[in-house]
Tab-separated table of C-alpha atoms in Angstrom:
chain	number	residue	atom	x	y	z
A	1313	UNK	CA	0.000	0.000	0.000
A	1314	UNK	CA	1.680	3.250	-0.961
A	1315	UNK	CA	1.788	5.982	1.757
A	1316	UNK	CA	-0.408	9.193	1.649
A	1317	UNK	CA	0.734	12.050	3.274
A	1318	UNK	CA	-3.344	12.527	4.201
A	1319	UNK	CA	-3.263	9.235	6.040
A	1320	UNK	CA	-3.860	9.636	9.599
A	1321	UNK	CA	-1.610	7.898	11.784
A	1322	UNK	CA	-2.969	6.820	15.499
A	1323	UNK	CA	-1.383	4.860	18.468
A	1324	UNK	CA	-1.847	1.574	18.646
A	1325	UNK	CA	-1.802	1.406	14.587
A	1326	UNK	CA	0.502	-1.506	13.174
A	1327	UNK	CA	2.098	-0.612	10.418
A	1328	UNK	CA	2.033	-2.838	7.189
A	1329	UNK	CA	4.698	-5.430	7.180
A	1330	UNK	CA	7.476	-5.481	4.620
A	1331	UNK	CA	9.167	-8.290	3.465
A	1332	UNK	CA	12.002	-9.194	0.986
A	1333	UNK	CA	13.760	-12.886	0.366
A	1334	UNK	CA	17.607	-12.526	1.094
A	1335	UNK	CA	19.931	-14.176	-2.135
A	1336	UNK	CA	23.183	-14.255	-2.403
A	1337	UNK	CA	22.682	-12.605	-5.749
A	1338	UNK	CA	20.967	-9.534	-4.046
A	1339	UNK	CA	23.423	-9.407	-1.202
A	1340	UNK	CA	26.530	-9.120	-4.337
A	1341	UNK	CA	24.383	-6.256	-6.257
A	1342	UNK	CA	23.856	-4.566	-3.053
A	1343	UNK	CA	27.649	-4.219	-1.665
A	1344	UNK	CA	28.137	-3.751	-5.716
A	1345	UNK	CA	25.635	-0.750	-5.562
A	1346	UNK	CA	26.859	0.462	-2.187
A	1347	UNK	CA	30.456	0.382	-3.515
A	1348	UNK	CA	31.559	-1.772	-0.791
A	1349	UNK	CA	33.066	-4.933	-1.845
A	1350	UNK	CA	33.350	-6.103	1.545
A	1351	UNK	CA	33.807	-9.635	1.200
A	1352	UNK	CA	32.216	-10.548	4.614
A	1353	UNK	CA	28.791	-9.439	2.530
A	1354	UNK	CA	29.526	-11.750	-0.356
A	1355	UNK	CA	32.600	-13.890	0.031
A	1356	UNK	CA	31.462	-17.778	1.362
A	1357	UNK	CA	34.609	-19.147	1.124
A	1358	UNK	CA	36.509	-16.248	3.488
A	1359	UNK	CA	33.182	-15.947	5.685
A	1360	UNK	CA	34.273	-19.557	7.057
A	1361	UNK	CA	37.582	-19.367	6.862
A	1362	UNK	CA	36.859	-16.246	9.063
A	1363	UNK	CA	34.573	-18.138	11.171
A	1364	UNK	CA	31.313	-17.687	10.232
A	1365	UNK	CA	28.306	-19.987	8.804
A	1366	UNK	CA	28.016	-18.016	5.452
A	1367	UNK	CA	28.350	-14.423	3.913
A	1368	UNK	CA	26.065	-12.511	6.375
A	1369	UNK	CA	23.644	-9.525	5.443
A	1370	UNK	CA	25.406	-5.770	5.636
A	1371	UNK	CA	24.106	-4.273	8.610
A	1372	UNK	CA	22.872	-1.017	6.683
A	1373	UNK	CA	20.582	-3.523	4.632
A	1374	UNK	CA	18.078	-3.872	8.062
A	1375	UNK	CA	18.168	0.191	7.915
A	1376	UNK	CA	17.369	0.765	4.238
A	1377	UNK	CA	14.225	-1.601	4.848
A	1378	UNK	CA	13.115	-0.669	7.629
A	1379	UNK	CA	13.185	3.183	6.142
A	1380	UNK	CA	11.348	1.414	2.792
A	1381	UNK	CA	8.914	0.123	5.275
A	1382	UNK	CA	8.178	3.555	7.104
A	1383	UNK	CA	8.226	5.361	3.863
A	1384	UNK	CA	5.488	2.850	2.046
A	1385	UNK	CA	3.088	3.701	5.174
A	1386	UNK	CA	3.812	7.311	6.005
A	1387	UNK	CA	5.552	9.008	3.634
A	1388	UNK	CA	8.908	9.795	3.180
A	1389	UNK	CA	8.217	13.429	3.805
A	1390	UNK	CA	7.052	12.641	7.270
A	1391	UNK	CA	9.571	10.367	8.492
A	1392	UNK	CA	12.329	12.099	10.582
A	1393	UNK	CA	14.190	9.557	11.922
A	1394	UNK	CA	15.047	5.681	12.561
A	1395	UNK	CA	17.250	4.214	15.237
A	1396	UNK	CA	18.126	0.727	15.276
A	1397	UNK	CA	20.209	-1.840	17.108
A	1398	UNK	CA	21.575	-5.001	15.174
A	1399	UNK	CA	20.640	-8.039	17.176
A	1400	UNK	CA	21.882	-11.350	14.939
A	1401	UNK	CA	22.519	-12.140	11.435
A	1402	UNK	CA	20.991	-12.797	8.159
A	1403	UNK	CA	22.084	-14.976	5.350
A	1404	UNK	CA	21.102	-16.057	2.205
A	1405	UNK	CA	18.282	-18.096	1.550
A	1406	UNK	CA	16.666	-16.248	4.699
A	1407	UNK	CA	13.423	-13.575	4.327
A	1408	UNK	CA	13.610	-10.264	6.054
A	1409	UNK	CA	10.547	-9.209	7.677
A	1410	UNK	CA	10.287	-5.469	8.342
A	1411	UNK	CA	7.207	-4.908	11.139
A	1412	UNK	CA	6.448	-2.177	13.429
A	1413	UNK	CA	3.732	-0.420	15.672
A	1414	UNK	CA	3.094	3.407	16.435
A	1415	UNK	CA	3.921	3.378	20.372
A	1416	UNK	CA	2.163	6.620	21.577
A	1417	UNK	CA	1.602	10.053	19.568
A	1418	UNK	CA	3.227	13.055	21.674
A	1419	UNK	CA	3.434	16.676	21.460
A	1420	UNK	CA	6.992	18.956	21.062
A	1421	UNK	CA	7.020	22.532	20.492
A	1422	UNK	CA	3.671	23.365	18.608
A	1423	UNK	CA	4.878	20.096	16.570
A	1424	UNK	CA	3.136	16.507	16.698
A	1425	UNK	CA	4.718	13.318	16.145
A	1426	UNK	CA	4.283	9.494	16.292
A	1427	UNK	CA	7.063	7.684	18.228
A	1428	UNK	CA	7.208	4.125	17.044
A	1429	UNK	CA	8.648	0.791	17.312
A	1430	UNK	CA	10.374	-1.042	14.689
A	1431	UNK	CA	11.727	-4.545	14.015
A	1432	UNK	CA	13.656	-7.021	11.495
A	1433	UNK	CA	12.889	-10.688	12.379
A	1434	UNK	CA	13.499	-13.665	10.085
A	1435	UNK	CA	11.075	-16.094	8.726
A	1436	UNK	CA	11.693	-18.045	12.106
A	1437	UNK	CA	10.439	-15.069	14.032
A	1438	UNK	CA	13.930	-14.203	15.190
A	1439	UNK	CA	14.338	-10.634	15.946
A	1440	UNK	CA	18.015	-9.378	13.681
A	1441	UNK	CA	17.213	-5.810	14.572
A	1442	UNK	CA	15.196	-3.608	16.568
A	1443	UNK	CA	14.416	0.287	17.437
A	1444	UNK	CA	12.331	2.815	16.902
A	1445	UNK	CA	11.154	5.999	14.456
A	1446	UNK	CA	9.757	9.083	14.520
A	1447	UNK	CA	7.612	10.130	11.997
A	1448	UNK	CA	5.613	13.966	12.080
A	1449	UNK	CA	2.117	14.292	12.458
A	1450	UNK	CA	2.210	18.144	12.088
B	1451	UNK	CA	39.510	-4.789	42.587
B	1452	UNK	CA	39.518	-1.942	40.823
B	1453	UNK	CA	38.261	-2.317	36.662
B	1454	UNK	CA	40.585	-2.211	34.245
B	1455	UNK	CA	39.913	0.562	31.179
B	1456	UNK	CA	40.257	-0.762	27.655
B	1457	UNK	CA	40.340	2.674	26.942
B	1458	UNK	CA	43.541	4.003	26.047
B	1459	UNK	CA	44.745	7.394	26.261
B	1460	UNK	CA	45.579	7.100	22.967
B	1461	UNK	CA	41.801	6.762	22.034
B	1462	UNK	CA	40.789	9.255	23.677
B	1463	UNK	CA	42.677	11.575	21.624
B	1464	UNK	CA	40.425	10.369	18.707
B	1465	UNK	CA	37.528	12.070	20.263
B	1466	UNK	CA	36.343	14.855	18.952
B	1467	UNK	CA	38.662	14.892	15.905
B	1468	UNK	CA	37.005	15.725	12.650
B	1469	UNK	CA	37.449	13.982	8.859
B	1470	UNK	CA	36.184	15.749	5.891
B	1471	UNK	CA	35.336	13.165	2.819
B	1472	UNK	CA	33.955	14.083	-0.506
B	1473	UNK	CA	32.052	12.338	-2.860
B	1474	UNK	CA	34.054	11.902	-6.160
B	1475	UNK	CA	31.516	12.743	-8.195
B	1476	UNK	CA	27.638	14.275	-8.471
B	1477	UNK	CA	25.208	11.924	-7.715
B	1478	UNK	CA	23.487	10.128	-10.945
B	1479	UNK	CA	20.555	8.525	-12.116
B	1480	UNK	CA	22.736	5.051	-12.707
B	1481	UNK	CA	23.622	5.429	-9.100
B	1482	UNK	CA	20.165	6.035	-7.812
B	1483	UNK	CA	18.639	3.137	-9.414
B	1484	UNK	CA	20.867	0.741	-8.857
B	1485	UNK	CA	20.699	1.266	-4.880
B	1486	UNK	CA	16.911	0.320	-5.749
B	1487	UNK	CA	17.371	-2.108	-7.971
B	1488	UNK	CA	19.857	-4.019	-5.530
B	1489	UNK	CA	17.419	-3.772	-2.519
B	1490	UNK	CA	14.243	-4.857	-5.093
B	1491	UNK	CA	12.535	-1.756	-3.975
B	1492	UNK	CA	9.827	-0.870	-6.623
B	1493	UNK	CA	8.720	2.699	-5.991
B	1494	UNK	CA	8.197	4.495	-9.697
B	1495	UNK	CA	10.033	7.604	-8.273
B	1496	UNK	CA	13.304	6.006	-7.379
B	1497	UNK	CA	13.739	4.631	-11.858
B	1498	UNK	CA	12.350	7.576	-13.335
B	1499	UNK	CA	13.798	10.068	-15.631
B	1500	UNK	CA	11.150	12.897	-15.548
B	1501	UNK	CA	11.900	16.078	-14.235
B	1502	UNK	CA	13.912	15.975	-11.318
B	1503	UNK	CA	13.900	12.590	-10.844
B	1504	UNK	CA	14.995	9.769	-9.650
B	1505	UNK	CA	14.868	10.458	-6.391
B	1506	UNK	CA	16.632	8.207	-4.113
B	1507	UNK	CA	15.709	6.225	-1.190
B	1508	UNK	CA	16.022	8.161	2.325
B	1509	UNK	CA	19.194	5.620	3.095
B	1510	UNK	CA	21.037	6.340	-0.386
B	1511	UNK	CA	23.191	9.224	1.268
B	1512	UNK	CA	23.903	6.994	4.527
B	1513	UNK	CA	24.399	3.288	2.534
B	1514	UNK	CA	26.417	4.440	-0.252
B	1515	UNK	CA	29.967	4.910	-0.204
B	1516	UNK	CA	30.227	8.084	-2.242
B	1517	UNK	CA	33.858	7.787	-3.019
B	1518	UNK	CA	34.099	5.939	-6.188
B	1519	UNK	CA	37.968	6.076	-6.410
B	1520	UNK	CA	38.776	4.925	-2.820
B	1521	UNK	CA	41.137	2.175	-2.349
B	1522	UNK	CA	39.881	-1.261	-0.631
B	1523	UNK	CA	42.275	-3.394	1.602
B	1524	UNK	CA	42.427	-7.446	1.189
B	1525	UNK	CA	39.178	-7.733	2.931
B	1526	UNK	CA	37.455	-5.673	0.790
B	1527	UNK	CA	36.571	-3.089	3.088
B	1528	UNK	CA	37.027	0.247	1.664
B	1529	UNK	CA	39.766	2.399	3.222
B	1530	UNK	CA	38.033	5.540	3.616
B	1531	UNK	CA	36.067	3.607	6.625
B	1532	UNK	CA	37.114	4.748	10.020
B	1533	UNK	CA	40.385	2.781	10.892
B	1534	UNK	CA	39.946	0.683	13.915
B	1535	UNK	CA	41.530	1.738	16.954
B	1536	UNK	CA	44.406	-0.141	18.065
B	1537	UNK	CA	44.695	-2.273	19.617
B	1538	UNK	CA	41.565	-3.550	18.499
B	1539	UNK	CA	41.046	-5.859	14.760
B	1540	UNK	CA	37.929	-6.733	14.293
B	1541	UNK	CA	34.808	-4.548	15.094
B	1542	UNK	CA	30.794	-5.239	15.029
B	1543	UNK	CA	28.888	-2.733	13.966
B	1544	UNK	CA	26.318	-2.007	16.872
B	1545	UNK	CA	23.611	0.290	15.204
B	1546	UNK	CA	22.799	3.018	14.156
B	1547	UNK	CA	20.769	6.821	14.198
B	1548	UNK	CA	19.953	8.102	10.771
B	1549	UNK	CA	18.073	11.861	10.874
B	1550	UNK	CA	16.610	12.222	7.599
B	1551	UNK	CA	16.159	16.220	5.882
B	1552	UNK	CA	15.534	15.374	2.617
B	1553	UNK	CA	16.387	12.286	-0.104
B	1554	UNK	CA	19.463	12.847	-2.584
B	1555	UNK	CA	18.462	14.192	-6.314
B	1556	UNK	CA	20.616	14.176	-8.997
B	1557	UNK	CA	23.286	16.494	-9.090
B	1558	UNK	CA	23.576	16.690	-5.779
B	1559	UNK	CA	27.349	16.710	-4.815
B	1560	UNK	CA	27.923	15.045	-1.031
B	1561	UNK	CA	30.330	16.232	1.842
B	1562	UNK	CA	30.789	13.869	4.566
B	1563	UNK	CA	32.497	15.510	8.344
B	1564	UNK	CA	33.380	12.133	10.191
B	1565	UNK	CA	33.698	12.512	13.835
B	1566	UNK	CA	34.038	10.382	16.942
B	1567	UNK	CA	31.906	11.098	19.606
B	1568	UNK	CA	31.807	8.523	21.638
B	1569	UNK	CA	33.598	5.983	23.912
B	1570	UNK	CA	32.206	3.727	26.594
B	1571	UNK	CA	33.017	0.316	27.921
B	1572	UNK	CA	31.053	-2.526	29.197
B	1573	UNK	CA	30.556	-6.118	30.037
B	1574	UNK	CA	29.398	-8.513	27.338
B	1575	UNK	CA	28.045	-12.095	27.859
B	1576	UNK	CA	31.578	-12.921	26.822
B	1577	UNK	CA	34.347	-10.599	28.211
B	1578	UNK	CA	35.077	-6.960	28.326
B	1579	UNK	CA	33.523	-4.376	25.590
B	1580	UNK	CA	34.448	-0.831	24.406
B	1581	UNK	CA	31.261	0.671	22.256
B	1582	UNK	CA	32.743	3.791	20.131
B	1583	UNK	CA	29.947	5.975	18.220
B	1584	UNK	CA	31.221	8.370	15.243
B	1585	UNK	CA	29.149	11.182	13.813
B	1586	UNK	CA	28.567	11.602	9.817
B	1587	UNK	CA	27.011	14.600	9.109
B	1588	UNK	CA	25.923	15.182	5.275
B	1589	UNK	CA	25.904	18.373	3.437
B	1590	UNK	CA	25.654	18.743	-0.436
B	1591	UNK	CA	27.798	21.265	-2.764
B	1592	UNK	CA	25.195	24.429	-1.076
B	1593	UNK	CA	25.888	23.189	2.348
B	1594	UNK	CA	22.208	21.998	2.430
B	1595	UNK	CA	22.394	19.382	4.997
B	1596	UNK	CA	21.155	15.937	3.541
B	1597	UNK	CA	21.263	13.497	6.269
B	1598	UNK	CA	22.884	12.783	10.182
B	1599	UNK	CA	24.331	9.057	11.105
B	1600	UNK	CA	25.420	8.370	14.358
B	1601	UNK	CA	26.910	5.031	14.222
B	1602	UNK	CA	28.083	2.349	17.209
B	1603	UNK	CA	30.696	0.186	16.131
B	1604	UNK	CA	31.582	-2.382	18.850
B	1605	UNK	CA	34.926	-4.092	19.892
B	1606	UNK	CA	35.574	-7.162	21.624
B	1607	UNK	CA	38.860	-6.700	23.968
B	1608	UNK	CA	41.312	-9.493	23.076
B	1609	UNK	CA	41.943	-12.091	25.317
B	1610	UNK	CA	45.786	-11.321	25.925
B	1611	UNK	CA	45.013	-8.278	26.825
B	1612	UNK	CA	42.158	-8.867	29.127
B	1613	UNK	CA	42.944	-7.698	32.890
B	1614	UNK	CA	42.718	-9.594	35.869
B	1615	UNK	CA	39.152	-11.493	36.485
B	1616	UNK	CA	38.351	-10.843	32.858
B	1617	UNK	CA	40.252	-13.510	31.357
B	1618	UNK	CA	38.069	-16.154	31.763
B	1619	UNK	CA	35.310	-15.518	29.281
């Protein structure tokens, strides 16, 4: 559902999911389009020689969905800012899910705004990043 | 038993100090729309050519590395990232704090000021931590401001140098 900037926004109010399946492929074009060859984002074969399970999702990835999310429901006009803490990582072959839920609607010089709380959890429900947004009302 | 800092006096010298990076180039349509592409976003506004668009995504300015003639080391991690303190190798990055103004257009040319803002230490599940947050700040070529990141970057204290009653975990 794309955003309007006339939609009214209300605690309590979930906000629509987002979801995109994690490839290898996508994780290469991404550090590609980034310009950050980084092989921990790509690289298999020096992830476990490096001692991980696989290449692992960029961190910045859970932030540019989790802005994609806000922006499909509110706008990107509205949204003023997104704070997140990286919890575990993702790797290919998993689906990010992008969820979140307006906490309480508050008041700050003349200016009205919706504080809410975000989330990226995995297709197993495991939580890979969490915070919160704030997107105007005024 | 008093704690031992992992904070050097060395590192504390970082604080405070101020890097200037610029973009190599104006921002371009290619540029825009691959960022999209990549990510599989399919908003109309961040492919098309009209008037004053694309337009990117609100994370373009923060997720891109806007120096397109930056060296990478063997890792692949581009140079122009902030070096990590010694003595520390490997670093997690924490999390971040992106303040949005308004999303990157074409032609817009991008200033980053790095600068550390940040150092604090504390117990992880396994052994001794030292959290340092940095401060990129955004501006394009009419010293518009674009964008703030605060970033956390996180760094496990080696074992051989762990102090006394920390050595263990």
């Amino acid at each position: 559902m794309r955003a309007s900037e006339d939609m009214p926004i209300e605690e309590g109010q979930i906000i629509p999911a987002y979801q995109i399946p994690i490839t290898k492929l996508r994780m290469m074009m991404y550090q590609a389009a980034t310009w950050v060859p980084y092989r921990l984002h790509w690289d298999t074969e020096w992830c476990k020689a490096n001692g991980f399970p696989d290449a692992n999702v960029a961190g910045p990835m859970f932030g540019d969905y989790l802005t994609e999310m806000l922006v499909r429901w509110a706008g990107a006009a509205r949204l003023k800012s997104l704070e997140y803490s990286n919890r575990g990582m993702a790797f290919p072959g998993n689906t990010l899910i992008c969820k979140g839920k307006v906490r309480r609607t508050n008041e700050e010089s003349n200016k009205r705004f919706a504080d809410c709380q975000v989330w990226v959890e995995n297709q197993e429900g495991r939580i890979l990043a969490e915070g919160s947004a704030v997107v105007s009302l005024s | 038993m008093e704690q031992k800092s992992y904070i050097s006096p060395e590192m504390k010298t970082l604080l405070g100090k101020e890097t200037i990076l610029k973009g190599t180039e104006p921002v371009d349509a290619g540029k825009i729309r691959r960022f999209a592409k990549s990510l599989g976003f399919d908003d109309p506004s961040y492919y098309d050519l009209k008037s004053g668009r694309p337009i990117a995504p609100l994370t373009f300015v923060f997720s891109v590395n806007h120096d397109s003639l930056c060296e990478v080391d063997e890792r692949g991690r581009p140079t122009n990232r902030l070096p990590h303190p010694p003595p520390f190798r490997r670093g997690v990055r924490g999390g971040n704090r992106y303040q949005f103004f308004r999303p990157i257009r074409v032609g817009d040319e991008i200033t980053v000021v790095r600068k550390i803002t940040d150092l604090k230490e504390k117990q992880g599940k396994s052994g001794p931590l030292v959290l340092m947050s940095y401060e990129m700040k955004y501006t394009n070529q009419h010293g518009e401001i674009l964008g703030l990141n605060t970033e956390t970057v996180i760094f496990r204290v080696p074992q051989d140098l762990r102090g006394e009653g920390d050595e263990g975990k």
